[in-house]
Amino acid sequence: MRIDARSSEPTLPGLSALRAESDGEQAAFQALLQQVMAPSAAPARPPAPLLIPAQIPPPLLNTKGLSPEVQQAEQAEELEEILALREESYEEDLLENQEAMEDVIENWRETAEEHREALAETSSGEGGETAELNESAGGADIADDVPEMALDVDNAPMETENNAGAQGEGQDESGQQSKHRSSGAVETTRAEEREMSYEEIQHLVDTVVNGGHALPYKLHHLLRKVLDSLMTGHRYPLNQHTLTDLDLSEWKTLFELFPPHFFEGLIRPMLYAAGKDFKQIQANYELLDHILYQRGLSQLQLDQLETLWNRLTTLPTMFTSWLRQPELPTLSLEELQHPLEILHQHQGVLPGATGRIQSLALQYLHHPETAVKLLEISRQTLHGLPLNKEQLTLLSEKLADYCFSQHLHNQAQIRPILDKALQGQDLSQDEIILILQGAPQKILSHLPYYCLPLCLQEIIQFIHTDPDHSEDNILALFLENEEGA
């Protein structure tokens, strides 16, 4: 089976026009639409397409009796025809989708205008009451005693740096006039950045998902999950765990669709901090990608990670210093347990095996020595450092207990196989199948990627690049390939 590691489909045009105010908004949207009409190649993640151990050959042309040159020419001609049909279909989808998107934009603009008018009336009424109070008090300046009227767009304990700076300047300036001016600026900004209602988000996602085939397949698959979740009155968790499988270009499209407060975990503070600076988003994308595949972090990336955590919640400096420097002696369980529980509470656990092993350590709080050793292993995987023999044995033993609890008769057999896999040794097909029996309990997610043999690395990358498959069904797919081989 050939695994397409990255999609090359064009991305959807930017939807930042949803919050435009001026009369030129529609023209800007049309310009964006026309710009996207010109096909462009989407950037791809570095890893090349990979093959899983059992291959399913792609369909071939009937080339019996033809020379290799003629076969290649016919295959190239067929590929050109497919690409031409795909481009034509893409342009038709954009034209069909345009009217629906214009309705979304018009609805957004009308409701935003109504919201601003309501705020203006509220501010005007508040200003009149303040003036009457001033007159009755003999002209005394009591503006500082009147609370500012502002729209709270998010319950999260974080703000953009620009908003924080604007509020700081308003407090530093003296006088009633500057106070009202600062308050009005905050109201206008927050009115423009108001929360999208449930109906607006559902309408937006439904329009994008069902408007055509212009989206890359992985992003379309994710948005379908988002829409299905919204239809049941829930919200699909868009966080560092669910977004690590997307490309950077797909991140950009997704972030243009939804406001920051629609995301969770480390993604939300990342968007608040980055604002419109996509270079910061790209740097954090690379950071999470390195953590997912345990490629090791530079000092700059460790600073990025600590900054994200600090914007999400307050962690003890002692814990972050210990996590940054694997040469430091270990801390006690009391010093490690509390910050990890804070991260779990605020959905700040790291993606990949590092975060999974941290969560596994919390399952062994009744055995402090084991919990601390598992946390030391997670620190090693964060930095991409090799594990010693004692760590390998402990990890294989605890993963066998945790991920193969339904296969008690195989636990004694699976431990040496896991130990073998963690040492990077090649595995037979039967050994791979035994490991995959723990896939429903996320055994592959718990295994440090950088330690594993190539056969397991390929399966893990396949899961992360093919949205139709996951750990829950990878064993069935593997067995199906075995039968067809």
CSV table of C-alpha atoms in Angstrom, one decimal:
chain,number,residue,atom,x,y,z
A,1,MET,CA,0.0,0.0,0.0
A,2,ARG,CA,1.4,3.4,-1.0
A,3,ILE,CA,1.0,5.9,1.8
A,4,ASP,CA,0.4,9.5,0.6
A,5,ALA,CA,2.2,11.3,3.4
A,6,ARG,CA,1.0,14.8,2.5
A,7,SER,CA,-1.9,16.1,0.4
A,8,SER,CA,-1.3,18.3,-2.5
A,9,GLU,CA,-4.8,19.6,-2.9
A,10,PRO,CA,-5.2,23.4,-3.0
A,11,THR,CA,-6.4,25.0,0.2
A,12,LEU,CA,-9.5,27.0,0.7
A,13,PRO,CA,-9.3,30.8,0.3
A,14,GLY,CA,-8.8,32.7,3.5
A,15,LEU,CA,-12.0,33.5,5.5
A,16,SER,CA,-10.6,36.4,7.5
A,17,ALA,CA,-13.1,38.6,5.5
A,18,LEU,CA,-15.8,37.3,7.9
A,19,ARG,CA,-14.8,40.2,10.3
A,20,ALA,CA,-14.3,42.9,7.7
A,21,GLU,CA,-16.1,46.3,8.3
A,22,SER,CA,-15.4,48.6,5.3
A,23,ASP,CA,-17.3,48.9,2.1
A,24,GLY,CA,-14.5,47.2,0.3
A,25,GLU,CA,-14.9,43.9,2.1
A,26,GLN,CA,-16.8,42.2,-0.7
A,27,ALA,CA,-14.2,43.3,-3.2
A,28,ALA,CA,-11.4,41.9,-1.0
A,29,PHE,CA,-13.2,38.6,-0.7
A,30,GLN,CA,-13.6,38.5,-4.5
A,31,ALA,CA,-9.9,39.3,-4.9
A,32,LEU,CA,-9.0,36.4,-2.6
A,33,LEU,CA,-11.4,34.1,-4.4
A,34,GLN,CA,-9.8,35.0,-7.8
A,35,GLN,CA,-6.3,34.6,-6.4
A,36,VAL,CA,-7.1,31.1,-5.2
A,37,MET,CA,-8.6,30.2,-8.6
A,38,ALA,CA,-5.0,30.1,-9.8
A,39,PRO,CA,-3.8,26.6,-8.7
A,40,SER,CA,-0.8,26.7,-6.4
A,41,ALA,CA,1.1,23.9,-4.7
A,42,ALA,CA,0.6,23.6,-1.0
A,43,PRO,CA,3.7,23.1,1.2
A,44,ALA,CA,4.3,19.6,2.5
A,45,ARG,CA,5.8,18.2,5.6
A,46,PRO,CA,9.4,17.0,5.2
A,47,PRO,CA,9.0,13.2,5.6
A,48,ALA,CA,8.7,11.5,2.2
A,49,PRO,CA,5.9,9.0,1.5
A,50,LEU,CA,6.4,5.7,3.2
A,51,LEU,CA,5.3,2.1,2.8
A,52,ILE,CA,3.8,-0.1,5.5
A,53,PRO,CA,5.2,-3.6,5.6
A,54,ALA,CA,2.3,-5.3,3.7
A,55,GLN,CA,1.9,-3.5,0.4
A,56,ILE,CA,-1.3,-3.2,-1.7
A,57,PRO,CA,-0.2,-2.4,-5.3
A,58,PRO,CA,-1.9,0.5,-6.9
A,59,PRO,CA,-4.0,-0.1,-10.1
A,60,LEU,CA,-1.9,-0.2,-13.2
A,61,LEU,CA,-2.6,0.3,-16.9
A,62,ASN,CA,-3.1,-2.7,-19.2
A,63,THR,CA,0.5,-2.4,-20.6
A,64,LYS,CA,1.0,-6.0,-21.7
A,65,GLY,CA,3.3,-6.2,-24.7
A,66,LEU,CA,4.3,-2.5,-24.5
A,67,SER,CA,7.9,-1.3,-24.1
A,68,PRO,CA,8.8,0.5,-20.8
A,69,GLU,CA,9.0,3.9,-22.7
A,70,VAL,CA,5.5,3.5,-24.1
A,71,GLN,CA,4.2,2.5,-20.7
A,72,GLN,CA,5.7,5.5,-19.0
A,73,ALA,CA,4.3,7.8,-21.7
A,74,GLU,CA,0.8,6.4,-21.4
A,75,GLN,CA,1.0,6.6,-17.6
A,76,ALA,CA,2.2,10.3,-17.8
A,77,GLU,CA,-0.7,11.1,-20.2
A,78,GLU,CA,-3.2,9.5,-17.9
A,79,LEU,CA,-1.8,11.4,-15.0
A,80,GLU,CA,-2.1,14.7,-16.9
A,81,GLU,CA,-5.7,14.0,-17.7
A,82,ILE,CA,-6.5,13.3,-14.1
A,83,LEU,CA,-4.8,16.5,-13.0
A,84,ALA,CA,-6.7,18.5,-15.6
A,85,LEU,CA,-10.1,17.0,-14.5
A,86,ARG,CA,-9.2,17.7,-10.9
A,87,GLU,CA,-8.4,21.4,-11.6
A,88,GLU,CA,-11.6,21.8,-13.6
A,89,SER,CA,-13.6,20.3,-10.8
A,90,TYR,CA,-11.9,22.5,-8.3
A,91,GLU,CA,-12.8,25.6,-10.2
A,92,GLU,CA,-16.4,24.5,-10.6
A,93,ASP,CA,-16.6,23.8,-6.8
A,94,LEU,CA,-15.3,27.3,-6.0
A,95,LEU,CA,-17.9,29.0,-8.3
A,96,GLU,CA,-20.7,26.9,-6.7
A,97,ASN,CA,-19.4,27.7,-3.2
A,98,GLN,CA,-19.1,31.4,-3.8
A,99,GLU,CA,-22.8,32.2,-3.3
A,100,ALA,CA,-23.1,30.3,-0.1
A,101,MET,CA,-19.9,31.9,1.3
A,102,GLU,CA,-21.2,35.4,0.4
A,103,ASP,CA,-24.4,34.6,2.4
A,104,VAL,CA,-22.2,33.7,5.4
A,105,ILE,CA,-20.2,37.0,5.1
A,106,GLU,CA,-23.3,39.1,4.7
A,107,ASN,CA,-24.9,37.5,7.7
A,108,TRP,CA,-21.7,38.1,9.8
A,109,ARG,CA,-21.5,41.7,8.7
A,110,GLU,CA,-25.2,42.4,9.6
A,111,THR,CA,-25.0,40.8,13.0
A,112,ALA,CA,-21.7,42.5,13.8
A,113,GLU,CA,-23.3,45.9,12.8
A,114,GLU,CA,-26.3,45.2,15.1
A,115,HIS,CA,-23.9,44.3,17.9
A,116,ARG,CA,-21.9,47.5,17.5
A,117,GLU,CA,-25.1,49.6,17.5
A,118,ALA,CA,-26.3,47.9,20.7
A,119,LEU,CA,-22.9,48.6,22.3
A,120,ALA,CA,-23.0,52.2,21.2
A,121,GLU,CA,-26.5,52.7,22.7
A,122,THR,CA,-25.3,51.1,25.9
A,123,SER,CA,-22.2,53.4,26.0
A,124,SER,CA,-24.3,56.4,25.2
A,125,GLY,CA,-26.7,55.7,28.0
A,126,GLU,CA,-23.9,55.1,30.4
A,127,GLY,CA,-22.2,58.4,29.4
A,128,GLY,CA,-25.5,60.3,30.0
A,129,GLU,CA,-25.8,58.9,33.5
A,130,THR,CA,-22.2,59.8,34.2
A,131,ALA,CA,-22.8,63.4,33.0
A,132,GLU,CA,-25.8,63.7,35.3
A,133,LEU,CA,-23.9,62.4,38.2
A,134,ASN,CA,-21.1,64.9,37.5
A,135,GLU,CA,-23.5,67.8,37.4
A,136,SER,CA,-25.2,66.8,40.7
A,137,ALA,CA,-21.8,66.4,42.3
A,138,GLY,CA,-20.8,70.0,41.5
A,139,GLY,CA,-18.6,69.1,38.5
A,140,ALA,CA,-16.4,66.6,40.4
A,141,ASP,CA,-14.6,64.2,38.2
A,142,ILE,CA,-15.9,60.7,39.1
A,143,ALA,CA,-15.2,59.0,35.7
A,144,ASP,CA,-12.7,56.7,37.4
A,145,ASP,CA,-15.4,55.3,39.6
A,146,VAL,CA,-17.5,54.2,36.6
A,147,PRO,CA,-16.7,50.7,35.3
A,148,GLU,CA,-15.8,50.3,31.6
A,149,MET,CA,-18.3,48.7,29.4
A,150,ALA,CA,-16.6,46.0,27.3
A,151,LEU,CA,-17.6,42.7,25.6
A,152,ASP,CA,-16.0,39.7,27.2
A,153,VAL,CA,-15.2,37.5,24.2
A,154,ASP,CA,-13.5,34.7,26.1
A,155,ASN,CA,-13.5,33.2,29.5
A,156,ALA,CA,-9.9,32.0,29.2
A,157,PRO,CA,-7.4,33.7,31.6
A,158,MET,CA,-5.3,35.0,28.7
A,159,GLU,CA,-5.4,38.1,26.5
A,160,THR,CA,-3.6,39.2,23.4
A,161,GLU,CA,-0.6,41.4,24.0
A,162,ASN,CA,-2.2,44.2,22.0
A,163,ASN,CA,-5.3,44.3,24.1
A,164,ALA,CA,-3.2,44.2,27.3
A,165,GLY,CA,-1.1,47.1,26.0
A,166,ALA,CA,-4.1,49.1,25.1
A,167,GLN,CA,-5.7,48.7,28.5
A,168,GLY,CA,-2.4,49.6,30.2
A,169,GLU,CA,-2.1,52.8,28.2
A,170,GLY,CA,-5.6,53.7,29.1
A,171,GLN,CA,-4.9,53.3,32.8
A,172,ASP,CA,-1.7,55.3,32.6
A,173,GLU,CA,-3.2,58.3,30.9
A,174,SER,CA,-5.0,60.7,33.1
A,175,GLY,CA,-8.3,62.6,32.5
A,176,GLN,CA,-11.9,61.6,31.8
A,177,GLN,CA,-11.5,62.1,28.0
A,178,SER,CA,-8.6,59.6,27.6
A,179,LYS,CA,-10.5,57.2,29.8
A,180,HIS,CA,-13.6,57.2,27.6
A,181,ARG,CA,-11.5,57.0,24.4
A,182,SER,CA,-9.6,53.9,25.7
A,183,SER,CA,-12.9,52.3,26.7
A,184,GLY,CA,-14.5,53.0,23.3
A,185,ALA,CA,-11.5,51.5,21.5
A,186,VAL,CA,-11.7,48.3,23.5
A,187,GLU,CA,-15.4,48.1,22.9
A,188,THR,CA,-15.0,48.5,19.2
A,189,THR,CA,-12.1,45.9,19.0
A,190,ARG,CA,-14.0,43.3,21.1
A,191,ALA,CA,-17.2,43.9,19.1
A,192,GLU,CA,-15.3,43.0,15.9
A,193,GLU,CA,-13.8,39.9,17.7
A,194,ARG,CA,-17.0,38.8,19.2
A,195,GLU,CA,-17.7,35.1,19.7
A,196,MET,CA,-19.3,33.3,16.7
A,197,SER,CA,-22.7,31.9,17.7
A,198,TYR,CA,-23.4,28.2,17.5
A,199,GLU,CA,-25.5,28.6,14.4
A,200,GLU,CA,-22.8,30.7,12.7
A,201,ILE,CA,-20.1,28.1,13.3
A,202,GLN,CA,-22.4,25.3,12.2
A,203,HIS,CA,-23.4,27.2,9.1
A,204,LEU,CA,-19.8,28.0,8.3
A,205,VAL,CA,-18.5,24.5,8.7
A,206,ASP,CA,-21.4,23.0,6.8
A,207,THR,CA,-20.8,25.4,3.9
A,208,VAL,CA,-17.1,24.6,3.8
A,209,VAL,CA,-17.5,20.8,4.2
A,210,ASN,CA,-20.4,20.4,1.8
A,211,GLY,CA,-19.6,23.2,-0.7
A,212,GLY,CA,-17.3,21.1,-2.8
A,213,HIS,CA,-14.0,19.3,-2.9
A,214,ALA,CA,-11.6,22.2,-2.7
A,215,LEU,CA,-10.3,21.2,0.7
A,216,PRO,CA,-7.4,18.8,1.2
A,217,TYR,CA,-8.7,15.4,2.2
A,218,LYS,CA,-7.3,15.4,5.7
A,219,LEU,CA,-8.7,18.8,6.5
A,220,HIS,CA,-12.0,17.9,5.0
A,221,HIS,CA,-12.0,14.8,7.1
A,222,LEU,CA,-11.3,16.8,10.3
A,223,LEU,CA,-14.0,19.4,9.5
A,224,ARG,CA,-16.5,16.6,9.0
A,225,LYS,CA,-15.8,15.5,12.5
A,226,VAL,CA,-16.2,19.1,13.7
A,227,LEU,CA,-19.5,19.4,11.9
A,228,ASP,CA,-20.8,16.0,13.2
A,229,SER,CA,-19.9,17.1,16.7
A,230,LEU,CA,-21.6,20.4,16.4
A,231,MET,CA,-24.7,18.7,15.1
A,232,THR,CA,-25.0,16.8,18.4
A,233,GLY,CA,-24.5,19.9,20.4
A,234,HIS,CA,-20.8,19.2,21.3
A,235,ARG,CA,-17.5,20.7,20.2
A,236,TYR,CA,-14.8,18.5,18.7
A,237,PRO,CA,-11.5,19.0,20.6
A,238,LEU,CA,-9.2,21.0,18.3
A,239,ASN,CA,-5.9,20.8,20.3
A,240,GLN,CA,-2.3,19.8,20.0
A,241,HIS,CA,-3.3,16.1,19.9
A,242,THR,CA,-5.9,16.4,17.1
A,243,LEU,CA,-4.1,18.9,14.9
A,244,THR,CA,-0.6,17.4,14.7
A,245,ASP,CA,-1.6,15.3,11.7
A,246,LEU,CA,-2.3,18.3,9.5
A,247,ASP,CA,0.1,20.2,7.3
A,248,LEU,CA,1.2,23.8,8.0
A,249,SER,CA,-1.0,25.0,5.1
A,250,GLU,CA,-4.0,23.2,6.5
A,251,TRP,CA,-3.3,24.8,9.9
A,252,LYS,CA,-3.5,28.2,8.2
A,253,THR,CA,-6.8,27.4,6.6
A,254,LEU,CA,-8.3,26.1,9.9
A,255,PHE,CA,-7.1,29.1,11.9
A,256,GLU,CA,-8.8,31.5,9.3
A,257,LEU,CA,-12.1,29.6,9.8
A,258,PHE,CA,-12.3,29.7,13.6
A,259,PRO,CA,-11.5,32.3,16.3
A,260,PRO,CA,-8.8,31.4,18.9
A,261,HIS,CA,-11.4,30.6,21.6
A,262,PHE,CA,-12.7,27.7,19.5
A,263,PHE,CA,-9.5,25.8,20.1
A,264,GLU,CA,-8.2,24.1,23.2
A,265,GLY,CA,-5.0,23.0,24.9
A,266,LEU,CA,-1.8,24.6,23.7
A,267,ILE,CA,-3.3,25.7,20.4
A,268,ARG,CA,-5.4,28.5,22.0
A,269,PRO,CA,-2.5,30.4,23.8
A,270,MET,CA,-0.4,29.9,20.7
A,271,LEU,CA,-3.0,31.7,18.5
A,272,TYR,CA,-3.5,34.5,21.1
A,273,ALA,CA,0.3,35.0,21.3
A,274,ALA,CA,0.9,34.8,17.5
A,275,GLY,CA,-1.9,37.0,16.4
A,276,LYS,CA,-1.5,37.6,12.7
A,277,ASP,CA,2.2,36.7,12.7
A,278,PHE,CA,2.2,33.3,10.9
A,279,LYS,CA,5.9,32.9,11.4
A,280,GLN,CA,5.2,32.3,15.1
A,281,ILE,CA,2.6,29.7,14.2
A,282,GLN,CA,5.1,28.0,12.0
A,283,ALA,CA,7.7,27.9,14.7
A,284,ASN,CA,5.1,26.3,17.1
A,285,TYR,CA,4.1,23.9,14.4
A,286,GLU,CA,7.7,22.7,14.1
A,287,LEU,CA,8.0,22.6,17.9
A,288,LEU,CA,5.0,20.2,18.3
A,289,ASP,CA,6.2,18.1,15.3
A,290,HIS,CA,9.6,17.7,17.0
A,291,ILE,CA,7.8,16.6,20.3
A,292,LEU,CA,5.5,14.2,18.4
A,293,TYR,CA,8.4,12.4,16.8
A,294,GLN,CA,10.9,13.0,19.7
A,295,ARG,CA,13.5,14.7,17.5
A,296,GLY,CA,14.9,16.6,20.4
A,297,LEU,CA,14.4,20.3,21.2
A,298,SER,CA,16.8,23.2,21.0
A,299,GLN,CA,17.1,25.8,23.8
A,300,LEU,CA,14.9,28.2,21.7
A,301,GLN,CA,12.2,25.5,21.3
A,302,LEU,CA,12.4,24.7,25.0
A,303,ASP,CA,11.8,28.5,25.6
A,304,GLN,CA,8.8,28.3,23.2
A,305,LEU,CA,7.3,25.4,25.1
A,306,GLU,CA,7.7,27.1,28.5
A,307,THR,CA,6.2,30.2,27.1
A,308,LEU,CA,3.1,28.3,25.8
A,309,TRP,CA,2.7,26.6,29.2
A,310,ASN,CA,3.0,29.9,31.1
A,311,ARG,CA,0.3,31.4,28.9
A,312,LEU,CA,-1.9,28.4,29.6
A,313,THR,CA,-1.3,28.0,33.3
A,314,THR,CA,1.4,28.7,36.0
A,315,LEU,CA,3.9,25.9,36.5
A,316,PRO,CA,6.6,25.7,39.2
A,317,THR,CA,9.9,26.9,37.9
A,318,MET,CA,11.6,23.9,39.5
A,319,PHE,CA,9.5,21.5,37.4
A,320,THR,CA,10.2,23.3,34.1
A,321,SER,CA,13.9,23.5,34.9
A,322,TRP,CA,14.0,19.8,35.6
A,323,LEU,CA,12.2,19.0,32.4
A,324,ARG,CA,14.5,21.2,30.3
A,325,GLN,CA,17.7,19.7,31.6
A,326,PRO,CA,17.9,15.9,31.6
A,327,GLU,CA,21.2,15.9,33.4
A,328,LEU,CA,19.6,17.3,36.6
A,329,PRO,CA,18.9,14.7,39.4
A,330,THR,CA,15.4,13.5,39.7
A,331,LEU,CA,12.8,15.3,41.8
A,332,SER,CA,10.5,13.6,44.3
A,333,LEU,CA,7.0,12.5,43.3
A,334,GLU,CA,5.5,15.3,45.4
A,335,GLU,CA,7.4,17.8,43.3
A,336,LEU,CA,6.4,16.2,40.0
A,337,GLN,CA,2.8,15.1,40.6
A,338,HIS,CA,1.2,18.5,41.2
A,339,PRO,CA,2.5,20.3,38.0
A,340,LEU,CA,1.5,17.2,35.9
A,341,GLU,CA,-2.0,17.3,37.3
A,342,ILE,CA,-2.2,21.0,36.5
A,343,LEU,CA,-1.2,20.3,32.9
A,344,HIS,CA,-3.9,17.6,32.6
A,345,GLN,CA,-6.5,19.9,34.1
A,346,HIS,CA,-5.6,22.6,31.5
A,347,GLN,CA,-5.2,20.2,28.6
A,348,GLY,CA,-1.5,21.1,28.3
A,349,VAL,CA,-0.1,17.6,28.1
A,350,LEU,CA,2.5,17.1,25.3
A,351,PRO,CA,1.5,15.2,22.2
A,352,GLY,CA,3.0,11.8,21.3
A,353,ALA,CA,4.7,9.2,23.5
A,354,THR,CA,6.2,11.9,25.9
A,355,GLY,CA,2.7,13.0,27.0
A,356,ARG,CA,1.4,9.4,27.0
A,357,ILE,CA,4.1,8.2,29.3
A,358,GLN,CA,3.6,11.2,31.6
A,359,SER,CA,-0.1,10.2,31.8
A,360,LEU,CA,0.9,6.6,32.4
A,361,ALA,CA,3.1,7.7,35.4
A,362,LEU,CA,0.0,9.2,37.0
A,363,GLN,CA,-1.6,5.8,36.9
A,364,TYR,CA,1.2,4.5,39.2
A,365,LEU,CA,0.9,7.1,42.0
A,366,HIS,CA,0.3,4.3,44.4
A,367,HIS,CA,3.9,3.2,43.6
A,368,PRO,CA,6.0,6.4,43.8
A,369,GLU,CA,9.3,4.8,42.7
A,370,THR,CA,7.7,3.5,39.5
A,371,ALA,CA,5.9,6.8,38.8
A,372,VAL,CA,9.1,8.8,39.2
A,373,LYS,CA,11.1,6.4,36.9
A,374,LEU,CA,8.4,6.7,34.2
A,375,LEU,CA,8.6,10.5,34.4
A,376,GLU,CA,12.3,10.3,33.9
A,377,ILE,CA,11.7,8.2,30.8
A,378,SER,CA,9.3,10.8,29.5
A,379,ARG,CA,12.0,13.5,30.0
A,380,GLN,CA,14.4,11.4,28.0
A,381,THR,CA,12.0,11.0,25.2
A,382,LEU,CA,11.3,14.7,25.1
A,383,HIS,CA,15.0,15.3,24.4
A,384,GLY,CA,15.3,12.3,22.0
A,385,LEU,CA,17.9,10.6,24.3
A,386,PRO,CA,18.5,6.9,24.4
A,387,LEU,CA,17.0,4.8,27.2
A,388,ASN,CA,19.2,2.6,29.4
A,389,LYS,CA,18.5,-1.1,29.9
A,390,GLU,CA,16.7,-0.6,33.1
A,391,GLN,CA,14.4,2.0,31.6
A,392,LEU,CA,13.6,-0.1,28.6
A,393,THR,CA,12.7,-3.1,30.8
A,394,LEU,CA,10.5,-1.0,33.0
A,395,LEU,CA,8.7,0.7,30.1
A,396,SER,CA,8.0,-2.6,28.3
A,397,GLU,CA,6.8,-4.2,31.5
A,398,LYS,CA,4.3,-1.3,32.4
A,399,LEU,CA,3.1,-1.0,28.8
A,400,ALA,CA,2.4,-4.7,28.7
A,401,ASP,CA,0.3,-4.4,31.8
A,402,TYR,CA,-1.5,-1.2,30.8
A,403,CYS,CA,-2.1,-1.8,27.0
A,404,PHE,CA,-2.6,-5.6,27.0
A,405,SER,CA,-4.9,-6.0,30.0
A,406,GLN,CA,-7.4,-7.8,27.8
A,407,HIS,CA,-4.7,-10.3,26.6
A,408,LEU,CA,-3.5,-11.7,29.9
A,409,HIS,CA,-2.4,-14.9,28.3
A,410,ASN,CA,-0.1,-13.0,26.0
A,411,GLN,CA,1.5,-10.6,28.5
A,412,ALA,CA,4.4,-12.8,29.3
A,413,GLN,CA,5.0,-13.2,25.6
A,414,ILE,CA,4.5,-9.6,24.7
A,415,ARG,CA,7.1,-8.1,27.2
A,416,PRO,CA,10.2,-9.4,25.4
A,417,ILE,CA,8.8,-8.4,22.1
A,418,LEU,CA,8.2,-4.8,23.4
A,419,ASP,CA,11.7,-4.8,24.8
A,420,LYS,CA,13.0,-5.8,21.4
A,421,ALA,CA,11.0,-3.1,19.7
A,422,LEU,CA,12.2,-0.4,22.1
A,423,GLN,CA,15.8,-1.4,21.3
A,424,GLY,CA,15.1,-0.8,17.6
A,425,GLN,CA,15.5,-4.5,16.6
A,426,ASP,CA,13.7,-5.8,13.5
A,427,LEU,CA,10.4,-7.7,14.2
A,428,SER,CA,8.7,-10.5,12.4
A,429,GLN,CA,5.2,-10.2,11.0
A,430,ASP,CA,3.9,-12.4,13.8
A,431,GLU,CA,5.6,-10.1,16.4
A,432,ILE,CA,4.1,-7.0,14.8
A,433,ILE,CA,0.6,-8.5,14.9
A,434,LEU,CA,1.1,-9.3,18.6
A,435,ILE,CA,2.1,-5.7,19.3
A,436,LEU,CA,-0.9,-4.4,17.3
A,437,GLN,CA,-3.3,-6.3,19.5
A,438,GLY,CA,-2.7,-3.5,22.0
A,439,ALA,CA,-3.5,-0.8,19.4
A,440,PRO,CA,-7.1,-0.2,20.8
A,441,GLN,CA,-5.4,0.7,24.1
A,442,LYS,CA,-3.0,3.0,22.2
A,443,ILE,CA,0.2,1.0,22.5
A,444,LEU,CA,1.6,2.7,19.4
A,445,SER,CA,1.0,6.1,20.9
A,446,HIS,CA,3.0,5.1,24.0
A,447,LEU,CA,6.0,3.8,22.2
A,448,PRO,CA,8.8,6.4,21.7
A,449,TYR,CA,9.0,6.8,17.9
A,450,TYR,CA,12.7,7.4,17.7
A,451,CYS,CA,13.5,4.1,19.5
A,452,LEU,CA,11.5,1.9,17.2
A,453,PRO,CA,12.5,-0.2,14.2
A,454,LEU,CA,11.5,1.0,10.8
A,455,CYS,CA,8.5,-1.3,10.4
A,456,LEU,CA,6.7,0.2,13.4
A,457,GLN,CA,7.8,3.8,12.5
A,458,GLU,CA,6.1,3.3,9.1
A,459,ILE,CA,2.9,2.1,10.7
A,460,ILE,CA,2.8,5.1,13.1
A,461,GLN,CA,3.4,7.5,10.3
A,462,PHE,CA,0.7,5.8,8.2
A,463,ILE,CA,-1.7,6.4,11.1
A,464,HIS,CA,-0.7,10.1,11.3
A,465,THR,CA,-1.0,10.7,7.5
A,466,ASP,CA,-4.1,8.7,6.6
A,467,PRO,CA,-7.2,10.2,8.2
A,468,ASP,CA,-9.3,7.1,7.4
A,469,HIS,CA,-7.2,4.9,9.7
A,470,SER,CA,-6.3,5.0,13.4
A,471,GLU,CA,-4.9,2.8,16.1
A,472,ASP,CA,-8.5,1.4,16.6
A,473,ASN,CA,-8.6,-0.2,13.2
A,474,ILE,CA,-4.9,-0.6,12.2
A,475,LEU,CA,-4.8,-4.3,13.3
A,476,ALA,CA,-7.8,-5.2,11.0
A,477,LEU,CA,-6.1,-3.4,8.1
A,478,PHE,CA,-2.9,-5.1,8.7
A,479,LEU,CA,-4.5,-8.6,8.9
A,480,GLU,CA,-6.5,-7.8,5.7
A,481,ASN,CA,-3.3,-6.9,3.9
A,482,GLU,CA,-1.7,-10.1,5.2
A,483,GLU,CA,-4.6,-12.2,3.7
A,484,GLY,CA,-4.4,-10.4,0.4
A,485,ALA,CA,-0.6,-10.8,0.1
